[in-house]
PDB file of C-alpha atoms in Angstrom:
ATOM      1  CA  MET A 173     -16.577   2.387   3.701  1.00 74.00           C
ATOM      2  CA  ASN A 174     -19.335  -0.099   3.173  1.00 85.00           C
ATOM      3  CA  SER A 175     -23.071   1.426   3.954  1.00 89.00           C
ATOM      4  CA  TYR A 176     -25.920  -0.566   5.636  1.00 88.00           C
ATOM      5  CA  HIS A 177     -29.328   0.732   6.098  1.00 90.00           C
ATOM      6  CA  PHE A 178     -32.850  -1.038   6.694  1.00 90.00           C
ATOM      7  CA  ASN A 179     -35.122   0.223   9.142  1.00 91.00           C
ATOM      8  CA  ILE A 180     -35.376  -0.640  13.433  1.00 91.00           C
ATOM      9  CA  TYR A 181     -37.681  -1.176  16.017  1.00 86.00           C
ATOM     10  CA  PRO A 182     -36.150   0.671  19.526  1.00 74.00           C
ATOM     11  CA  PHE A 183     -37.163   0.225  22.878  1.00 70.00           C
ATOM     12  CA  ASP A 184     -40.125  -2.034  21.794  1.00 70.00           C
ATOM     13  CA  SER A 185     -41.452   1.052  19.549  1.00 74.00           C
ATOM     14  CA  LYS A 186     -44.016  -0.301  17.226  1.00 81.00           C
ATOM     15  CA  GLN A 187     -42.763   2.821  15.146  1.00 89.00           C
ATOM     16  CA  ALA A 188     -39.809   2.182  12.568  1.00 90.00           C
ATOM     17  CA  GLN A 189     -36.794   4.667  12.897  1.00 91.00           C
ATOM     18  CA  ASP A 190     -33.942   4.648  10.157  1.00 93.00           C
ATOM     19  CA  CYS A 191     -30.721   3.179  10.887  1.00 94.00           C
ATOM     20  CA  ILE A 192     -27.638   3.297   9.152  1.00 96.00           C
ATOM     21  CA  VAL A 193     -24.170   1.758   9.621  1.00 96.00           C
ATOM     22  CA  HIS A 194     -20.870   3.059   8.750  1.00 96.00           C
ATOM     23  CA  PHE A 195     -18.286  -0.097   7.985  1.00 94.00           C
ATOM     24  CA  ASP A 196     -14.722   2.025   8.492  1.00 92.00           C
ATOM     25  CA  SER A 197     -11.170  -0.158   9.174  1.00 91.00           C
ATOM     26  CA  GLY A 198     -13.156  -2.860  11.387  1.00 91.00           C
ATOM     27  CA  ILE A 199     -15.626  -0.643  13.281  1.00 94.00           C
ATOM     28  CA  TYR A 200     -19.107  -0.128  12.494  1.00 96.00           C
ATOM     29  CA  HIS A 201     -20.925   3.336  13.240  1.00 97.00           C
ATOM     30  CA  VAL A 202     -24.811   3.728  14.291  1.00 97.00           C
ATOM     31  CA  HIS A 203     -26.537   6.323  13.112  1.00 97.00           C
ATOM     32  CA  VAL A 204     -30.812   5.934  14.068  1.00 94.00           C
ATOM     33  CA  GLU A 205     -32.814   9.046  12.858  1.00 94.00           C
ATOM     34  CA  GLY A 206     -29.527  10.573  11.753  1.00 94.00           C
ATOM     35  CA  LYS A 207     -28.321  10.729  14.818  1.00 95.00           C
ATOM     36  CA  LYS A 208     -24.502   9.111  15.512  1.00 96.00           C
ATOM     37  CA  ILE A 209     -25.484   6.868  18.305  1.00 95.00           C
ATOM     38  CA  GLY A 210     -22.512   4.845  18.832  1.00 96.00           C
ATOM     39  CA  VAL A 211     -20.134   2.812  17.493  1.00 97.00           C
ATOM     40  CA  MET A 212     -19.331  -1.346  17.484  1.00 96.00           C
ATOM     41  CA  VAL A 213     -17.003  -3.815  16.410  1.00 95.00           C
ATOM     42  CA  LYS A 214     -16.953  -7.481  16.003  1.00 92.00           C
ATOM     43  CA  ASN A 215     -16.542  -9.807  18.384  1.00 88.00           C
ATOM     44  CA  ARG A 216     -17.966 -12.922  18.299  1.00 83.00           C
ATOM     45  CA  ASN A 217     -17.641 -14.417  21.743  1.00 84.00           C
ATOM     46  CA  GLU A 218     -20.491 -11.488  22.482  1.00 84.00           C
ATOM     47  CA  GLU A 219     -23.730 -12.317  22.672  1.00 82.00           C
ATOM     48  CA  PHE A 220     -24.448 -10.627  19.326  1.00 85.00           C
ATOM     49  CA  ALA A 221     -21.031 -10.800  18.151  1.00 87.00           C
ATOM     50  CA  PHE A 222     -20.865  -7.155  18.574  1.00 92.00           C
ATOM     51  CA  GLN A 223     -19.495  -5.114  21.699  1.00 92.00           C
ATOM     52  CA  THR A 224     -19.568  -1.308  22.597  1.00 94.00           C
ATOM     53  CA  ASP A 225     -19.445   0.353  25.515  1.00 94.00           C
ATOM     54  CA  ASP A 226     -21.925   3.435  24.221  1.00 94.00           C
ATOM     55  CA  LYS A 227     -25.573   3.293  26.522  1.00 93.00           C
ATOM     56  CA  GLU A 228     -27.894   4.697  24.184  1.00 92.00           C
ATOM     57  CA  LEU A 229     -26.467   1.650  21.163  1.00 93.00           C
ATOM     58  CA  MET A 230     -26.466  -1.651  23.756  1.00 92.00           C
ATOM     59  CA  PRO A 231     -29.917  -2.113  23.975  1.00 91.00           C
ATOM     60  CA  LEU A 232     -30.382  -1.764  20.415  1.00 92.00           C
ATOM     61  CA  LEU A 233     -27.520  -4.808  19.356  1.00 92.00           C
ATOM     62  CA  GLU A 234     -28.977  -7.140  18.751  1.00 91.00           C
ATOM     63  CA  GLU A 235     -31.587  -5.482  16.701  1.00 92.00           C
ATOM     64  CA  ILE A 236     -28.912  -3.671  14.757  1.00 94.00           C
ATOM     65  CA  SER A 237     -27.096  -7.175  14.438  1.00 93.00           C
ATOM     66  CA  GLY A 238     -29.519  -9.335  13.552  1.00 90.00           C
ATOM     67  CA  ASN A 239     -30.533  -6.705  10.627  1.00 89.00           C
ATOM     68  CA  LEU A 240     -26.448  -6.876   9.672  1.00 91.00           C
ATOM     69  CA  HIS A 241     -26.200 -10.642   9.645  1.00 88.00           C
ATOM     70  CA  GLU A 242     -29.324 -10.735   7.215  1.00 84.00           C
ATOM     71  CA  LEU A 243     -27.899  -8.338   4.862  1.00 82.00           C
ATOM     72  CA  GLN A 244     -24.929 -10.472   4.555  1.00 83.00           C
ATOM     73  CA  ASN A 245     -26.859 -13.698   4.284  1.00 81.00           C
ATOM     74  CA  ARG A 246     -28.047 -11.878   1.276  1.00 80.00           C
ATOM     75  CA  ALA A 247     -24.819 -10.615  -0.436  1.00 81.00           C
ATOM     76  CA  THR A 248     -23.520 -14.075  -0.419  1.00 87.00           C
ATOM     77  CA  PHE A 249     -26.342 -15.814  -1.652  1.00 88.00           C
ATOM     78  CA  LYS A 250     -25.404 -14.518  -5.094  1.00 89.00           C
ATOM     79  CA  ASP A 251     -21.969 -15.533  -4.921  1.00 91.00           C
ATOM     80  CA  ILE A 252     -23.425 -19.559  -3.442  1.00 92.00           C
ATOM     81  CA  LEU A 253     -25.501 -19.543  -6.243  1.00 93.00           C
ATOM     82  CA  LEU A 254     -22.817 -18.578  -9.161  1.00 94.00           C
ATOM     83  CA  LYS A 255     -20.551 -21.798  -7.059  1.00 94.00           C
ATOM     84  CA  LYS A 256     -23.438 -23.942  -6.771  1.00 94.00           C
ATOM     85  CA  TYR A 257     -24.728 -23.651 -10.819  1.00 94.00           C
ATOM     86  CA  SER A 258     -22.382 -23.145 -13.913  1.00 94.00           C
ATOM     87  CA  GLU A 259     -25.080 -22.420 -16.276  1.00 94.00           C
ATOM     88  CA  ILE A 260     -25.405 -19.086 -13.683  1.00 95.00           C
ATOM     89  CA  LEU A 261     -22.635 -16.523 -16.105  1.00 96.00           C
ATOM     90  CA  SER A 262     -23.332 -13.379 -13.717  1.00 95.00           C
ATOM     91  CA  ALA A 263     -25.663 -12.477 -10.673  1.00 95.00           C
ATOM     92  CA  GLU A 264     -25.809  -8.566  -9.663  1.00 93.00           C
ATOM     93  CA  PHE A 265     -28.536  -7.298  -7.286  1.00 91.00           C
ATOM     94  CA  THR A 266     -30.750  -4.414  -9.393  1.00 90.00           C
ATOM     95  CA  ASP A 267     -31.800  -3.012  -6.051  1.00 86.00           C
ATOM     96  CA  GLN A 268     -32.767  -4.287  -1.965  1.00 80.00           C
ATOM     97  CA  GLU A 269     -35.465  -6.630  -3.339  1.00 86.00           C
ATOM     98  CA  THR A 270     -33.872  -8.016  -6.673  1.00 92.00           C
ATOM     99  CA  LEU A 271     -31.416 -10.554  -7.853  1.00 93.00           C
ATOM    100  CA  ALA A 272     -30.819 -10.250 -11.612  1.00 95.00           C
ATOM    101  CA  LEU A 273     -29.252 -13.208 -12.881  1.00 95.00           C
ATOM    102  CA  THR A 274     -28.019 -14.287 -16.059  1.00 96.00           C
ATOM    103  CA  LEU A 275     -27.541 -17.492 -17.532  1.00 95.00           C
ATOM    104  CA  SER A 276     -25.761 -19.237 -21.026  1.00 91.00           C
ATOM    105  CA  ASP A 277     -28.277 -18.777 -24.135  1.00 90.00           C
ATOM    106  CA  ASP A 278     -28.008 -22.304 -24.895  1.00 90.00           C
ATOM    107  CA  THR A 279     -29.755 -23.312 -21.185  1.00 92.00           C
ATOM    108  CA  ASP A 280     -33.333 -23.823 -20.863  1.00 93.00           C
ATOM    109  CA  LEU A 281     -35.015 -21.170 -19.189  1.00 92.00           C
ATOM    110  CA  GLY A 282     -37.959 -22.809 -18.580  1.00 93.00           C
ATOM    111  CA  ASP A 283     -36.222 -26.197 -17.239  1.00 95.00           C
ATOM    112  CA  PHE A 284     -33.654 -24.511 -15.013  1.00 94.00           C
ATOM    113  CA  ALA A 285     -36.313 -22.007 -13.318  1.00 94.00           C
ATOM    114  CA  SER A 286     -38.338 -25.204 -12.573  1.00 93.00           C
ATOM    115  CA  CYS A 287     -35.569 -27.084 -11.502  1.00 91.00           C
ATOM    116  CA  LEU A 288     -34.168 -23.747  -9.418  1.00 91.00           C
ATOM    117  CA  SER A 289     -37.457 -23.113  -7.788  1.00 88.00           C
ATOM    118  CA  ASP A 290     -37.294 -26.111  -6.398  1.00 89.00           C
ATOM    119  CA  VAL A 291     -34.417 -26.072  -4.380  1.00 88.00           C
ATOM    120  CA  ILE A 292     -32.734 -22.726  -3.949  1.00 84.00           C
ATOM    121  CA  TYR A 293     -34.619 -22.573  -0.166  1.00 82.00           C
ATOM    122  CA  ASP A 294     -32.163 -25.245   0.612  1.00 85.00           C
ATOM    123  CA  ASP A 295     -29.412 -21.912   0.180  1.00 81.00           C
ATOM    124  CA  VAL A 296     -31.704 -19.611   1.576  1.00 78.00           C
ATOM    125  CA  GLU A 297     -31.137 -18.085   5.096  1.00 73.00           C
ATOM    126  CA  PHE A 298     -32.116 -14.944   5.270  1.00 71.00           C
ATOM    127  CA  ASP A 299     -36.043 -13.716   5.939  1.00 73.00           C
ATOM    128  CA  GLU A 300     -36.538 -10.753   3.340  1.00 77.00           C
ATOM    129  CA  HIS A 301     -38.392 -11.133   0.246  1.00 81.00           C
ATOM    130  CA  LEU A 302     -36.548 -11.001  -2.664  1.00 86.00           C
ATOM    131  CA  ASN A 303     -37.419 -11.652  -6.888  1.00 90.00           C
ATOM    132  CA  VAL A 304     -34.408 -13.854  -7.951  1.00 94.00           C
ATOM    133  CA  ILE A 305     -35.274 -12.465 -12.091  1.00 95.00           C
ATOM    134  CA  LEU A 306     -33.741 -15.237 -14.648  1.00 95.00           C
ATOM    135  CA  SER A 307     -32.641 -14.321 -18.384  1.00 95.00           C
ATOM    136  CA  ASN A 308     -30.434 -15.634 -21.644  1.00 92.00           C
ATOM    137  CA  ILE A 309     -28.194 -13.631 -22.272  1.00 89.00           C
ATOM    138  CA  SER A 310     -30.588 -12.400 -25.233  1.00 84.00           C
ATOM    139  CA  GLY A 311     -32.706 -11.330 -23.328  1.00 76.00           C
ATOM    140  CA  ASP A 312     -35.736 -12.667 -25.335  1.00 78.00           C
ATOM    141  CA  GLU A 313     -37.268 -15.061 -22.135  1.00 84.00           C
ATOM    142  CA  VAL A 314     -37.867 -13.917 -18.332  1.00 92.00           C
ATOM    143  CA  ARG A 315     -38.446 -15.869 -15.949  1.00 92.00           C
ATOM    144  CA  ASP A 316     -39.323 -14.716 -12.064  1.00 92.00           C
ATOM    145  CA  ILE A 317     -39.020 -16.483  -9.150  1.00 90.00           C
ATOM    146  CA  GLN A 318     -40.421 -14.948  -5.492  1.00 89.00           C
ATOM    147  CA  ILE A 319     -38.176 -15.891  -2.175  1.00 85.00           C
ATOM    148  CA  ASN A 320     -40.186 -15.874   1.155  1.00 79.00           C
TER     149      ASN A 320
END
């Protein structure tokens, strides 16, 4: 089972509420502030790509689907970088805001960081802030690229 955790602002509220979505066997189980408010399934024919019969969940579909889409784009971002740049040996999220990239020792870290900074937004399809930390295998030097 995969779980996704983010804040939502339901019903035009200015107060953030904790939302956890558990995905299991094709069904998304949605919890807001610890209370299960319903289930939804993917349906690309629906306006927000999900459908539900739960009345409490219906007004939240747009915001929840947007958050899930954002999280999915962030998760695939590391795979895009790995495929695009052979210099990157590994890419791992160390937390929700940090992506650590390990480069081969024969890659000039400064040159690669400069090049990546210039083109990284070509592959960014999310709005949330992300720190991209670059280091060589030896770890003797580190560069940081701030996204969004």
